Structure formats: structure tokens, C-alpha cells
Amino acid sequence: MHLTKDEERVYDGESGWAGQTCMRILVRLGELFGAEKLIPIESAHVSGVSYKTLGDAPVDFLKALADAGGKARVETTINPQSFDLDYLAKKLPARIRRKQMEILKQFERMNVAPSMTCTPYYLNTPKRGSHLAWAESSAVVYANSVLDARTNREGGPSALAAAIIGKTPDHGMHKAENRLPNVLVNVEKPLRNETEFGALGIHLGKVLGDGVPLIRGLRGASESGLKQLGAALAAAGMTNMFHTDAKAARLKDAQKINVGPQDVARTIESLTTTSTQKPDLVFFGCPHCSMNEIRRIAELADGRKMKPQMECWVCTSRHVKKRMMPEVKRIERSGFHVLTDVCTVVSWTETLGIKTIMTNSAKTAHYAPTLNKADTILAPLEECLKTAFRG
Ligand code: F3S
């Protein structure tokens, strides 16, 4: 890999241990993937923030980087942590709270904003064509496919290294030729809601490998539907980008995949692991809710009251919550908790006694049986609300 004189100096340790370690991570990765050089990035987004999923070991590395003066040189955001400060924090043991706050402190010391959301694009939308180093897989697919920015699916350490160096290796989705579609997907019947978009993503993620699909049949898809599709695609496979009819590209001799309504229905069925209709938790906000999604939940929830003992969470970013306070209040009057900084999958649901989760998100339904040791019920928003409310 070719390094500039300045990059070489950082590689040799002239700017200190933090810069040297980060540069070495990036060069190692670049060489592994055949990159010829590093390219500047507009922003970084780091995953591996929740103490629940991170555990103890990586905290020493974060602390060492912060102690050595590692600082983000570009705008850098981080993924959700394992609780919110107002509601869930009070239900958890002090030890967990302390450990989580220790992780967040290290990011803060490195000039990383306490954004704690998986939808950094609602906070600052990347420019079209800009290069990013993002680690949250749902955000990676969204950035590449919906925003036309360019990012590989980074790991937490490589995204942090890129944040501190301000550059990333030039390979994969940063190169125009790797962004061209090579699989043609035909969705036979229009999808009706965000849950069906997510189910399509899970179904395709399992068969696409790391292919870049051109998906036909999604004309008029909502932003929310595309977000669910991308999050699920990334959860079930290695795809980092999709194209839709709207930006149809020429595609010759490509593999063709047909998706019928029965494939979507079967996927939804397979993501429901229990026959009970009595979940312990009804959850929306995977990925974190947009302003439009908060508005929609507020409209549907208005004036209704939740069943007693039902736990219901709507997860979003601080940024979106702050801008939607009237709607947030309407949702909360119904009995929901509108939580920031956290999501169900990376939270301590087992510690809270949650055994069955009902959600409209295929990504959560895909992960919850393993990461939350919970049964799942996957259903569209309206059906989830019907379950949550007293008639
Ligand atoms: Fe975001 Fe958590 Fe889903 S990080 S994409 S809400 S699993």
C-alpha cells in the first residue's frame, strides 16, 4: 500500500502510540483487501458501544487509546449503548451502569460525540459521493443505497482507527466498479408495510452472499421501508448496498432471483418463534425511529391506553426525540417509553425479565433469539399496537 510521507511518519510512531496503532490497523486492513492507498473520510461511525455486547476486554484498548491522546479528526458518532439514562438505567445494577459509563467516557475523551444512535444519517446526512468509515451495518447499507455515500462495513476498531486518522483504505464500496449491481431481484408483488420490507431483506440476505442486487418491484417504497430492507439485508448476510428501480442500472448476464409473496410470508413466519400473543415487550425503533416514524406512532397511539403490565419501548436518537417533543408526549401518554441512546437488541432484556418481544423490525426478530435469549413475534406496526393497547 502506498503511504504519503506524513502517513509514513504516523506509521513509524512519530505522532505517538495512538496514531501509530490506528495507522497500523488501517494499513493491515488495506493490505488484506488490496487497497493501494488511504482516502480522506467525511465521517466515522463506531459500533461496539454497548457493555452488554462489548464485555470487559475491549475497554482496556479504548482507555489506552484515550490515554495516549487519540482524538477523532473527523465527525464521529457512536452506536447505541445498553440503557437509557432516564428509564432503564434505574432498573439495572450499579455495576452495569458503572461499566457502561466507563466505555462512554473513553469515547468522550477521544472527541467522539455521545450520539448513541444507529441512524447517524438523521443527525448529519452525508453528502452524495462522500467517503465514510461506518461500522453499523444497517447504516452502511442505508448510506450506500439511499444516500449514495460510500462506506465499507467497518468493524468497531477499524471505524475508530479511521476516525482518529481521518482516512480509510480505498477498497470495496469506495470504488465505483464494486458498486455496480450484479444480481437482478424481481419482487413479484408490492410490499405492504415495513415488516414485509424487512422480511425481504432477511430472505435476500441469506441468498445474496456479498452481491449487490438491483431490486425491481419497489417503486414508491417509503424511506422507512428501504431502511428496514437494508438493516435486514445486512443482518442476514454480507450485502452492503442495493439498487432499486429508481436508479436502475444496466445489468447483463446477471444471476436472477424471483421473490414471491409466499417467500416474504414464510420469512415473517420463521421470525416468529412463539405462538403466544402476550409479549413482555412491544418494541419499535430498530433501526432508530425517524421523525416520520415517531409522527406515525403518535397518530396511531393518540388517545389509547396500553394494557396493564405491558412494557412498550420506542427507541430513537436524542436528536430526533428533541425535535419531536409534542409527538413524544402523545406517545408517552399512551404508556410507551420513548427511549434514546439504546435499543432492545443491545440492552439487558434478560436482566429485566423480558422473555418475549413483539416488534415490527425483522432485524430485531432475527437477532433477539440469540442476543436477547427471547422469543419473538414479528408483525407490522398496527398489529403490534393492537396487541399493546386495551382494545
Ligand atoms: Fe439499531 Fe439496535 Fe437495530 S443498533 S439497527 S436498533 S439492533
Tab-separated table of C-alpha atoms in Angstrom, residues 22 124 134 153 249 261 279 343 354:
chain	number	residue	atom	x	y	z
A	22	CYS	CA	-4.613	3.270	14.322
A	124	ASN	CA	-25.912	14.758	9.781
A	134	TRP	CA	-19.137	3.476	9.257
A	153	ARG	CA	-18.880	-2.267	6.591
A	249	ALA	CA	-28.516	0.447	-13.831
A	261	PRO	CA	-45.351	-13.135	-1.679
A	279	PRO	CA	-45.330	-10.425	24.650
A	343	CYS	CA	-32.103	-0.374	21.565
A	354	ILE	CA	-38.227	-9.943	29.171
